[in-house]
mmCIF file of C-alpha atoms and ligand atoms in Angstrom:
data_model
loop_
_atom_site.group_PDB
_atom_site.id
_atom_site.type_symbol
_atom_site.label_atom_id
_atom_site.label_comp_id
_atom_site.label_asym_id
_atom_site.label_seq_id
_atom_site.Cartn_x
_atom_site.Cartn_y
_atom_site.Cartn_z
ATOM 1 C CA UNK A 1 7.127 15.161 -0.612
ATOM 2 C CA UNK A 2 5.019 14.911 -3.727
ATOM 3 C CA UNK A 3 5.402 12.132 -5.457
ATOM 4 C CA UNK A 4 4.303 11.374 -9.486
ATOM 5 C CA UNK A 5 2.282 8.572 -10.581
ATOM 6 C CA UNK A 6 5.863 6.548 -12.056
ATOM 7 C CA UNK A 7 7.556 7.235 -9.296
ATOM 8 C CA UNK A 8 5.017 5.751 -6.543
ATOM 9 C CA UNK A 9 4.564 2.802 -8.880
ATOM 10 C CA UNK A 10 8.546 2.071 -8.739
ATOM 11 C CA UNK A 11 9.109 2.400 -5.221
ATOM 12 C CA UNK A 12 5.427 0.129 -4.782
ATOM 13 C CA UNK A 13 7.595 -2.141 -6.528
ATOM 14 C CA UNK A 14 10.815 -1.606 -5.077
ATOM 15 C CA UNK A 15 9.461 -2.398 -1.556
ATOM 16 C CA UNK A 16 8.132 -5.258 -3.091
ATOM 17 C CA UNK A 17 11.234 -6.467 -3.259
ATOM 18 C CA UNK A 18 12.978 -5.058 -0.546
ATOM 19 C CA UNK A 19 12.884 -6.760 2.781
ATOM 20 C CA UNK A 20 13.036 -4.640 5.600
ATOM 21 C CA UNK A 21 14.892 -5.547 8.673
ATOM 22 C CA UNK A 22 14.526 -3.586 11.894
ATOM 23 C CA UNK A 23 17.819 -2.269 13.165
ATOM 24 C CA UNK A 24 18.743 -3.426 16.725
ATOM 25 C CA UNK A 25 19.964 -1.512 19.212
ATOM 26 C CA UNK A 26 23.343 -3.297 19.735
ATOM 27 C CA UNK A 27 25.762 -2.762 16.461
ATOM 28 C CA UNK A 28 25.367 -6.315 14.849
ATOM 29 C CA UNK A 29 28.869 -7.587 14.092
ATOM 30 C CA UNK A 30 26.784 -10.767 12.067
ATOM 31 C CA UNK A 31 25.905 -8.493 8.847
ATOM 32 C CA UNK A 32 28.226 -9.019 6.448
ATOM 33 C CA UNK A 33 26.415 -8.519 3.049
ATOM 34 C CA UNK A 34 28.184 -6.174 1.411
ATOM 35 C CA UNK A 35 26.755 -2.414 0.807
ATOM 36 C CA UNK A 36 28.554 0.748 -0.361
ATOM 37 C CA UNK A 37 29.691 3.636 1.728
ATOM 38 C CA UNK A 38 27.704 5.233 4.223
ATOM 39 C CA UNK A 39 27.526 8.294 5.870
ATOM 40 C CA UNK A 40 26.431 9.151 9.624
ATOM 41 C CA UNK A 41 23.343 9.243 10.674
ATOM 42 C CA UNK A 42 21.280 8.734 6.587
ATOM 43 C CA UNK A 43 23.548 5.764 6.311
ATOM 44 C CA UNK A 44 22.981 5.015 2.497
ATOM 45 C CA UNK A 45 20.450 7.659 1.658
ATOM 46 C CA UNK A 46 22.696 9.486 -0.066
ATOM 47 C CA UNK A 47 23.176 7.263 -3.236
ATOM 48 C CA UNK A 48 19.546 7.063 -4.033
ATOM 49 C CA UNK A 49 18.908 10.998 -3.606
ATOM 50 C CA UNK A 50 18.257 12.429 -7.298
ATOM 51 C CA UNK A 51 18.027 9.078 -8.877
ATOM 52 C CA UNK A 52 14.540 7.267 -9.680
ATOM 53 C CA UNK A 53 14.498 4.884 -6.834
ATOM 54 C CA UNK A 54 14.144 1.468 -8.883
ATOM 55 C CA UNK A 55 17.338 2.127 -11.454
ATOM 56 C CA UNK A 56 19.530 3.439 -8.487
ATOM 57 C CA UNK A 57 19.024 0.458 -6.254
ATOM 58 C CA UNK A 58 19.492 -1.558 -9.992
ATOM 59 C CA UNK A 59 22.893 0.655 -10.397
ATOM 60 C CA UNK A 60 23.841 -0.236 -6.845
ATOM 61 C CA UNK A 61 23.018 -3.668 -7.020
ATOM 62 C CA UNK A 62 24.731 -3.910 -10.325
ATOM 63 C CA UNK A 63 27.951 -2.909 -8.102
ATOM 64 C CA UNK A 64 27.512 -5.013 -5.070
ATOM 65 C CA UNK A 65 25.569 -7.993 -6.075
ATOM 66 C CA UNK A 66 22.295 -9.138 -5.656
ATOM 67 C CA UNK A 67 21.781 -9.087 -2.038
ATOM 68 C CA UNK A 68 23.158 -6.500 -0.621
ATOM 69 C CA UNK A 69 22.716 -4.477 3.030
ATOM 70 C CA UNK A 70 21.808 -0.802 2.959
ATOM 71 C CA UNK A 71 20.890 1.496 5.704
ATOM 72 C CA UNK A 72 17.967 4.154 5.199
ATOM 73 C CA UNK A 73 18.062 6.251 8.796
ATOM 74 C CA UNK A 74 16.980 4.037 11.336
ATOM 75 C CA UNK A 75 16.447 1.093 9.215
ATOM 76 C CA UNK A 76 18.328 -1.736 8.536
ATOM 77 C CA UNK A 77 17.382 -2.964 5.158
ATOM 78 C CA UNK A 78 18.521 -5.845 2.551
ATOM 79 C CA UNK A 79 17.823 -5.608 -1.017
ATOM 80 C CA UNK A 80 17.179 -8.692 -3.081
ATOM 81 C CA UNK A 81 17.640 -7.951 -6.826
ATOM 82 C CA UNK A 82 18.044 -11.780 -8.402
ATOM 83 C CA UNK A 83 14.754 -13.960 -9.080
ATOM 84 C CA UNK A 84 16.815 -16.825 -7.149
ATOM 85 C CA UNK A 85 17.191 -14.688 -4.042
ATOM 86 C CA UNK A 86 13.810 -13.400 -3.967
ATOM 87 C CA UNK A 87 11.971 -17.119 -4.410
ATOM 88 C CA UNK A 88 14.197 -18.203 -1.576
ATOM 89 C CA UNK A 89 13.029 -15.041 0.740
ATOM 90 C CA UNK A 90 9.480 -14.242 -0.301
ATOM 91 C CA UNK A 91 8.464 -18.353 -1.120
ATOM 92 C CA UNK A 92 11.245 -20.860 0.570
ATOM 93 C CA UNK A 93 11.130 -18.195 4.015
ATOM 94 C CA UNK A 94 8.002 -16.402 3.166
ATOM 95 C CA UNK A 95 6.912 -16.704 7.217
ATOM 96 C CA UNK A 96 10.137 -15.424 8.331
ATOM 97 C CA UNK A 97 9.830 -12.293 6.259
ATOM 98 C CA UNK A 98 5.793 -11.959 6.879
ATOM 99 C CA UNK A 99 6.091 -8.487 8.866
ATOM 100 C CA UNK A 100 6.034 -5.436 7.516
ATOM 101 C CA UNK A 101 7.869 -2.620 8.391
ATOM 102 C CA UNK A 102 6.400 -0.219 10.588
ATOM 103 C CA UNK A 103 5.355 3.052 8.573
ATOM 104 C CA UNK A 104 3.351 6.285 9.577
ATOM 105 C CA UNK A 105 0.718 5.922 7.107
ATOM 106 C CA UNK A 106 -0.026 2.430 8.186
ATOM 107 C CA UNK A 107 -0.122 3.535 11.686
ATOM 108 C CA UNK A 108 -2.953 6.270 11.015
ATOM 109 C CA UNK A 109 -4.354 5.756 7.742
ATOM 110 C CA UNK A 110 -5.322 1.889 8.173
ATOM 111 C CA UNK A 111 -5.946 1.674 11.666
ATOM 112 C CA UNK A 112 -2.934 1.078 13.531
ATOM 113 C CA UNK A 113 -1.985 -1.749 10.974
ATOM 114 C CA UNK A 114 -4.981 -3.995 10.642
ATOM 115 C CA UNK A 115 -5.554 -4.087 6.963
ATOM 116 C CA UNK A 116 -4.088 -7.255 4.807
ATOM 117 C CA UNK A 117 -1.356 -5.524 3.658
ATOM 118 C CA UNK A 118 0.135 -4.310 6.830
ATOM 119 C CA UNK A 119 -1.088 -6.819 9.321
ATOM 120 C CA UNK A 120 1.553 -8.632 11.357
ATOM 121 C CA UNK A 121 2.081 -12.636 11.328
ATOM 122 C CA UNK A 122 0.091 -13.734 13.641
ATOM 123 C CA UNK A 123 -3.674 -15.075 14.504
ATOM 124 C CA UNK A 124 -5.487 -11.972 13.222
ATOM 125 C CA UNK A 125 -3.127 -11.926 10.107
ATOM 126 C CA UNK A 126 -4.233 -15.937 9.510
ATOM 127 C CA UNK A 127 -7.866 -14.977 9.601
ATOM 128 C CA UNK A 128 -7.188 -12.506 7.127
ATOM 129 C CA UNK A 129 -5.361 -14.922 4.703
ATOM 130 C CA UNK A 130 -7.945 -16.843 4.721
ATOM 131 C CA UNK A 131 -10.832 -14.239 4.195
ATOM 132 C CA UNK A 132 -8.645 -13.576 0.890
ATOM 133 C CA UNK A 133 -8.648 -17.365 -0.383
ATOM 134 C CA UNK A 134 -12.486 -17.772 0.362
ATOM 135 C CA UNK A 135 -13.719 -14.110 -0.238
ATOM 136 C CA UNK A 136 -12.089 -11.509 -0.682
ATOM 137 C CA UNK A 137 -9.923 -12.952 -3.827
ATOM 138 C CA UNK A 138 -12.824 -15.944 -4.607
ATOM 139 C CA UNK A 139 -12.375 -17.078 -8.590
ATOM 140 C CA UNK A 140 -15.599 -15.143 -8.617
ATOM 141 C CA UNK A 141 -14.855 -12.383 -7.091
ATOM 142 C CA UNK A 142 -11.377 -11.876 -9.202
ATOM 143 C CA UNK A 143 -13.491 -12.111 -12.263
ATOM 144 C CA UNK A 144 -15.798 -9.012 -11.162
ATOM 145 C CA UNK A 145 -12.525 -6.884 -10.971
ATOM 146 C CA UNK A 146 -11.317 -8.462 -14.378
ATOM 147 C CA UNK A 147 -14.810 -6.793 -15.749
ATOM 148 C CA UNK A 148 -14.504 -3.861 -14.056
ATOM 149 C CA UNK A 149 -11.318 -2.969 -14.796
ATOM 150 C CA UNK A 150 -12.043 -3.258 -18.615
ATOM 151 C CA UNK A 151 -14.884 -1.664 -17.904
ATOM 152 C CA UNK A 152 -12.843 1.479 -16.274
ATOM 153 C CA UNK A 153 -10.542 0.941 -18.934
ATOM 154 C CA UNK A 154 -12.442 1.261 -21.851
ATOM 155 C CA UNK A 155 -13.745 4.537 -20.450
ATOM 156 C CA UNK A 156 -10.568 6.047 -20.328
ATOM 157 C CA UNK A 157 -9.820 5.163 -23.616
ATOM 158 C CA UNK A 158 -13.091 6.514 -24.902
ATOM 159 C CA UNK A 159 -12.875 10.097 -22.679
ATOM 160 C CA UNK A 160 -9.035 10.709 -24.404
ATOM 161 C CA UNK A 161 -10.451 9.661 -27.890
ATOM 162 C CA UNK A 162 -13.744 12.535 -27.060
ATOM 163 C CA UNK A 163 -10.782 15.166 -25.777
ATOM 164 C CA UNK A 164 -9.983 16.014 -29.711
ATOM 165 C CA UNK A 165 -6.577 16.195 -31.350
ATOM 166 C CA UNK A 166 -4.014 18.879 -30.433
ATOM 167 C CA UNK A 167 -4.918 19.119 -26.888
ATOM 168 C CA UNK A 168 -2.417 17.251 -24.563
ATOM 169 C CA UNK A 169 -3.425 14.464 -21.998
ATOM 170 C CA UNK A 170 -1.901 14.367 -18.570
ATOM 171 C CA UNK A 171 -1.759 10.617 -18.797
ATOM 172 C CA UNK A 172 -0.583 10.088 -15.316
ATOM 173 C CA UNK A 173 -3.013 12.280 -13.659
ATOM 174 C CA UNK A 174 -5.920 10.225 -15.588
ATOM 175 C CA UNK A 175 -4.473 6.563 -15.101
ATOM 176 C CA UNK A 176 -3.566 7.677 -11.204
ATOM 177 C CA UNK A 177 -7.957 8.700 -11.514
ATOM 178 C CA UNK A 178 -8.191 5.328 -12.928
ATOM 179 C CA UNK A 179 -6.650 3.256 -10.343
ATOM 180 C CA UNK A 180 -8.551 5.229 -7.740
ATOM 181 C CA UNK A 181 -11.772 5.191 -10.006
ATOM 182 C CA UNK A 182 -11.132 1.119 -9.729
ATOM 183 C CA UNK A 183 -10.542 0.942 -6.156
ATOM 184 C CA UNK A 184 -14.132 2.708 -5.244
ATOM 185 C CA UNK A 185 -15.390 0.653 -7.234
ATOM 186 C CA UNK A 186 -14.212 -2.478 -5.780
ATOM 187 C CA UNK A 187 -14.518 -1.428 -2.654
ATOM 188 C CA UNK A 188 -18.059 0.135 -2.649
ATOM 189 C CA UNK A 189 -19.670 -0.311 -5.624
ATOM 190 C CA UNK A 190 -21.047 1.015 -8.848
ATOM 191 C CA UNK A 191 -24.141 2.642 -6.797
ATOM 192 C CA UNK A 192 -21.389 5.157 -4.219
ATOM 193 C CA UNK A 193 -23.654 8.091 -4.380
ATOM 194 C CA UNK A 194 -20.130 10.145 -4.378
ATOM 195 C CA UNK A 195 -18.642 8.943 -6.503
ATOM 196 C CA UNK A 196 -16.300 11.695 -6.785
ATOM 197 C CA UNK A 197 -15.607 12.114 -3.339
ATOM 198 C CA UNK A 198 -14.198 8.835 -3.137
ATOM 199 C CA UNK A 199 -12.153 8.681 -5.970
ATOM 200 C CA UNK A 200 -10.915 12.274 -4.716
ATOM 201 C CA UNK A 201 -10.388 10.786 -1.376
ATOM 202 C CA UNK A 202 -8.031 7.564 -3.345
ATOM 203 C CA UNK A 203 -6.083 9.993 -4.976
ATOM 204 C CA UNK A 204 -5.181 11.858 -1.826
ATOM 205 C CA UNK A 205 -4.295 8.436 -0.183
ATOM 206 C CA UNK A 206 -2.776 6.560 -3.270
ATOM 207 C CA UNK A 207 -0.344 9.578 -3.077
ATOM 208 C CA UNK A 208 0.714 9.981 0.642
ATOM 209 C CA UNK A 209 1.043 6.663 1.415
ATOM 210 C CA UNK A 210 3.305 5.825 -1.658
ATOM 211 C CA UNK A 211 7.051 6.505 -1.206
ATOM 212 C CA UNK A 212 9.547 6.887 1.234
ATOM 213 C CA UNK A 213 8.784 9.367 3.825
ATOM 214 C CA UNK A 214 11.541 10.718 6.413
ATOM 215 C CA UNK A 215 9.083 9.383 8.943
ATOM 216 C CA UNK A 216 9.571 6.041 8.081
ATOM 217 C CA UNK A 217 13.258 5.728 7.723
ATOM 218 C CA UNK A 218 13.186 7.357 10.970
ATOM 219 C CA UNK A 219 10.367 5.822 13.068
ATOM 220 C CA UNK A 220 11.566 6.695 16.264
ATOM 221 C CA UNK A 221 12.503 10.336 15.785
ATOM 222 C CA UNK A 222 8.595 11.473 16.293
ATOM 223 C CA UNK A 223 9.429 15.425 16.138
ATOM 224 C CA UNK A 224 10.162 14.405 12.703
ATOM 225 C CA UNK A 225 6.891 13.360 11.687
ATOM 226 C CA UNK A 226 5.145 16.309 13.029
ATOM 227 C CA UNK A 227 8.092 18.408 11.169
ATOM 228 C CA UNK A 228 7.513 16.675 7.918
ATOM 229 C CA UNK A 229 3.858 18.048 8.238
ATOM 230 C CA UNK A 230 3.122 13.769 7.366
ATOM 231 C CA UNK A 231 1.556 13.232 10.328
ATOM 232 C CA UNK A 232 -0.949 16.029 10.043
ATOM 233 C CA UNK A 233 -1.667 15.552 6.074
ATOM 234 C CA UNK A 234 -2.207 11.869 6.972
ATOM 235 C CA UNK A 235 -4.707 12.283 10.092
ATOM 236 C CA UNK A 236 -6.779 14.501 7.957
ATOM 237 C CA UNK A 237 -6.804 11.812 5.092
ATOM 238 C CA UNK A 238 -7.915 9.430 7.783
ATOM 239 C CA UNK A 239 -10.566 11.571 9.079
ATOM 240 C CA UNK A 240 -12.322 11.794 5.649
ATOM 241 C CA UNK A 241 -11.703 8.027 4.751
ATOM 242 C CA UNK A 242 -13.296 7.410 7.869
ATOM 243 C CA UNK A 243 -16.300 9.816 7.490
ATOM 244 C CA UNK A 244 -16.596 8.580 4.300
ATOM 245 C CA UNK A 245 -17.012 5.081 5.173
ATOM 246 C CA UNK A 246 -18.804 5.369 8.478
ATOM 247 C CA UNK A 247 -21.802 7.330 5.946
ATOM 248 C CA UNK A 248 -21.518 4.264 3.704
ATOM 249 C CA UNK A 249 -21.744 1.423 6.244
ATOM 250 C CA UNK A 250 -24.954 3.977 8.259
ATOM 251 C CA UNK A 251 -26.635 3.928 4.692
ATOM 252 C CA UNK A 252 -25.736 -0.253 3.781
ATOM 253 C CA UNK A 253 -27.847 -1.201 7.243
ATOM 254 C CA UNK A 254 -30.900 0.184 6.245
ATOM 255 C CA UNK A 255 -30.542 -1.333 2.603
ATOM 256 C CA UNK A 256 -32.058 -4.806 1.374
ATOM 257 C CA UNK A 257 -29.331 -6.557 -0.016
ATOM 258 C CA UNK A 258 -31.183 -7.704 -3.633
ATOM 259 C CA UNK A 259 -27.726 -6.769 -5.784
ATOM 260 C CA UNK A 260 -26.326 -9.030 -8.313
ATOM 261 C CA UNK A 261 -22.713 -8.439 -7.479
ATOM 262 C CA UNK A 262 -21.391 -8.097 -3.790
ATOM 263 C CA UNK A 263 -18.707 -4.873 -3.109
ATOM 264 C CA UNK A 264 -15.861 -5.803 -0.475
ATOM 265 C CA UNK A 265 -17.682 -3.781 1.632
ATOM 266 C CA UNK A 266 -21.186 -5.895 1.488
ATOM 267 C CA UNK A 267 -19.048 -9.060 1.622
ATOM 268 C CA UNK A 268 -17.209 -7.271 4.780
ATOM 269 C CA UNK A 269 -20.210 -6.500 6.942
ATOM 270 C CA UNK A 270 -21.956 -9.683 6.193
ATOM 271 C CA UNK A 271 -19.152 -11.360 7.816
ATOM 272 C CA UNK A 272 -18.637 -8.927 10.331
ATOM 273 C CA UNK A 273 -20.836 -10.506 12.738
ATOM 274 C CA UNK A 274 -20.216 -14.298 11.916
ATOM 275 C CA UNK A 275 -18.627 -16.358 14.050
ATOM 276 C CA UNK A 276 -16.011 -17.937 11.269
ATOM 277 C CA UNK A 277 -14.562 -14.131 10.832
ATOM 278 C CA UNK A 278 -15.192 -11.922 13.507
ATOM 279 C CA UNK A 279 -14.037 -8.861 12.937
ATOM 280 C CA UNK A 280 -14.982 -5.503 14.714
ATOM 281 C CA UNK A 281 -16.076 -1.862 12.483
ATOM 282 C CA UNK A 282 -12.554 -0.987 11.768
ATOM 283 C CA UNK A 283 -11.331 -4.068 11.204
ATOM 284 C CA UNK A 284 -13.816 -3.588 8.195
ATOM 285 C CA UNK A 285 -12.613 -0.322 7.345
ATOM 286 C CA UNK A 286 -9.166 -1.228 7.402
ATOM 287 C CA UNK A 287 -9.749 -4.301 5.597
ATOM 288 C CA UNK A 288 -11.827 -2.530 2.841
ATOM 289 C CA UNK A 289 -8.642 -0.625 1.851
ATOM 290 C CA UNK A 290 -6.910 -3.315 1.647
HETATM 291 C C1 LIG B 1 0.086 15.678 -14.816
HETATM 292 O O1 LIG B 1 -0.502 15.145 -13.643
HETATM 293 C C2 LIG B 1 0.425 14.871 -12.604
HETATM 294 C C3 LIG B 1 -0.316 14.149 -11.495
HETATM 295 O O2 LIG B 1 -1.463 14.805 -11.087
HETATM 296 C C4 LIG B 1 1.078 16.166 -12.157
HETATM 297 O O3 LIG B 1 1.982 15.928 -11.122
HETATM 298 C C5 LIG B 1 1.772 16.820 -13.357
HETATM 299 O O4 LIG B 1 2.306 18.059 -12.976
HETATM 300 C C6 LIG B 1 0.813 16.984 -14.510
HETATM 301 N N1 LIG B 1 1.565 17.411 -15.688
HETATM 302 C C7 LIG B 1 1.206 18.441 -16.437
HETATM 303 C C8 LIG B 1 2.078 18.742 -17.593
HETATM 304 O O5 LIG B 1 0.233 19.117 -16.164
#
């Protein structure tokens, strides 16, 4: 399922806000939230198919209030659409809500689930908070991005003013290069030698692992993955992230580290090995992608 640039960015935002809740085995009398009507087997599916995700779960919500239960496949999920609802789940109860759900790209793109993102609560997921506070997402640190986003930025803005008048932009196909552009960056540094490659390797990720995928609505039906062709498109993603890295990391060892500004990957292997943050090689890779 390909997916454009506004719709990847709603449903990034939609799952922001919508709290996944494994289904049990046993039919749960308990859940009363209200939902609309649902069919066999796709449960609720049906009433976001041909709609853009974010303004049909706003239509629905509209109709059955602001927390309301809907079931997508396999999985039981409840979507919080008021401000007061969502402090109460994702501030008041952050640590009861801390997992996320279980989805296919996780599984193979980030290493079985190890990156922040994805980790579950738990020990490892601690250690990883508090890499963020002290490294990863340092005052410092969040300042580089800040420059190197303008940076990024202004570059786009200066390539569409160079592209002369009458010819159309594909404005989502550069801002999606942007994002990825910006996420090399971060991660690796002005000096990638391929440059390209990575950003080309972003854009592949930035659009499988957005969206809803049958796989992940249906996590335990696993001739469906292989069906969907997800599971195949995904491992070969992986294999060129990994690649990709693994050529980086070879190439950082033999370098002197003299640079003004540390990437998340220089700040990632010099902890690799301390004994605050432990963390083995793809830890670091997972990590890196944050
Ligand atoms: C613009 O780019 C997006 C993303 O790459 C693509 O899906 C879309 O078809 C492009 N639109 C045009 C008019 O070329």
């Amino acid at each position: 399922m390909a997916l454009s640039l506004t719709t990847s960015i709603a449903l990034a935002t939609i799952l922001f806000f919508v709290i996944y809740k494994f289904a049990t085995r046993s039919k749960s009398t308990k859940n009363s939230l209200p939902e609309p009507w649902r069919l066999p087997i796709i449960g609720h599916m049906h009433h976001l198919i041909g709609t853009i995700p974010h303004r049909g779960l706003m239509d629905l919500a509209r109709k059955y209030g602001s927390l309301m239960h809907l079931q997508l496949g396999e999985v039981s999920t409840i979507v919080v659409s008021s401000p007061k609802w969502a402090k109460e789940i994702l501030t008041t109860y952050d640590i009861a809500f801390a997992n996320r759900p279980w989805t296919l790209a996780g599984e193979i793109v980030v290493y079985r689930n190890t990156n922040i993102a994805a980790a579950p609560y738990g020990e490892y997921w601690r250690r990883l908070r508090k890499l963020c506070t002290s490294e990863l997402m340092s005052v410092k640190k969040v300042k580089s991005y800040q420059s190197l986003r303008e940076e990024e930025c202004w570059n786009l803005v200066q390539e569409i003013k160079a592209s002369g008048s009458g010819i159309p932009v594909n404005l989502s196909e550069n801002i999606f290069k942007l994002i990825a552009t910006i996420l090399c960056r971060a991660a690796f540094g002005k000096g990638v030698k391929d440059q390209k490659e990575c950003t080309e390797i972003m854009k592949e990720m930035l659009r499988e692992v957005g969206g809803f995928d049958v796989a992940d609505i249906f996590p335990s039906k696993k001739f469906l993955h292989h069906l969907s062709g997800k599971r195949a498109r995904l491992t070969s993603i992986h294999k060129k992230l990994d690649n990709f890295i693994n050529n980086l990391v070879a190439e950082h060892t033999f370098k002197t580290s003299s640079k003004t500004e540390e990437t998340l990957l220089d700040v990632l292997l010099r902890l690799k090995d301390s004994a605050e943050f432990p963390l083995t090689a793809d830890n670091v890779k997972a990590i890196i992608l944050v």
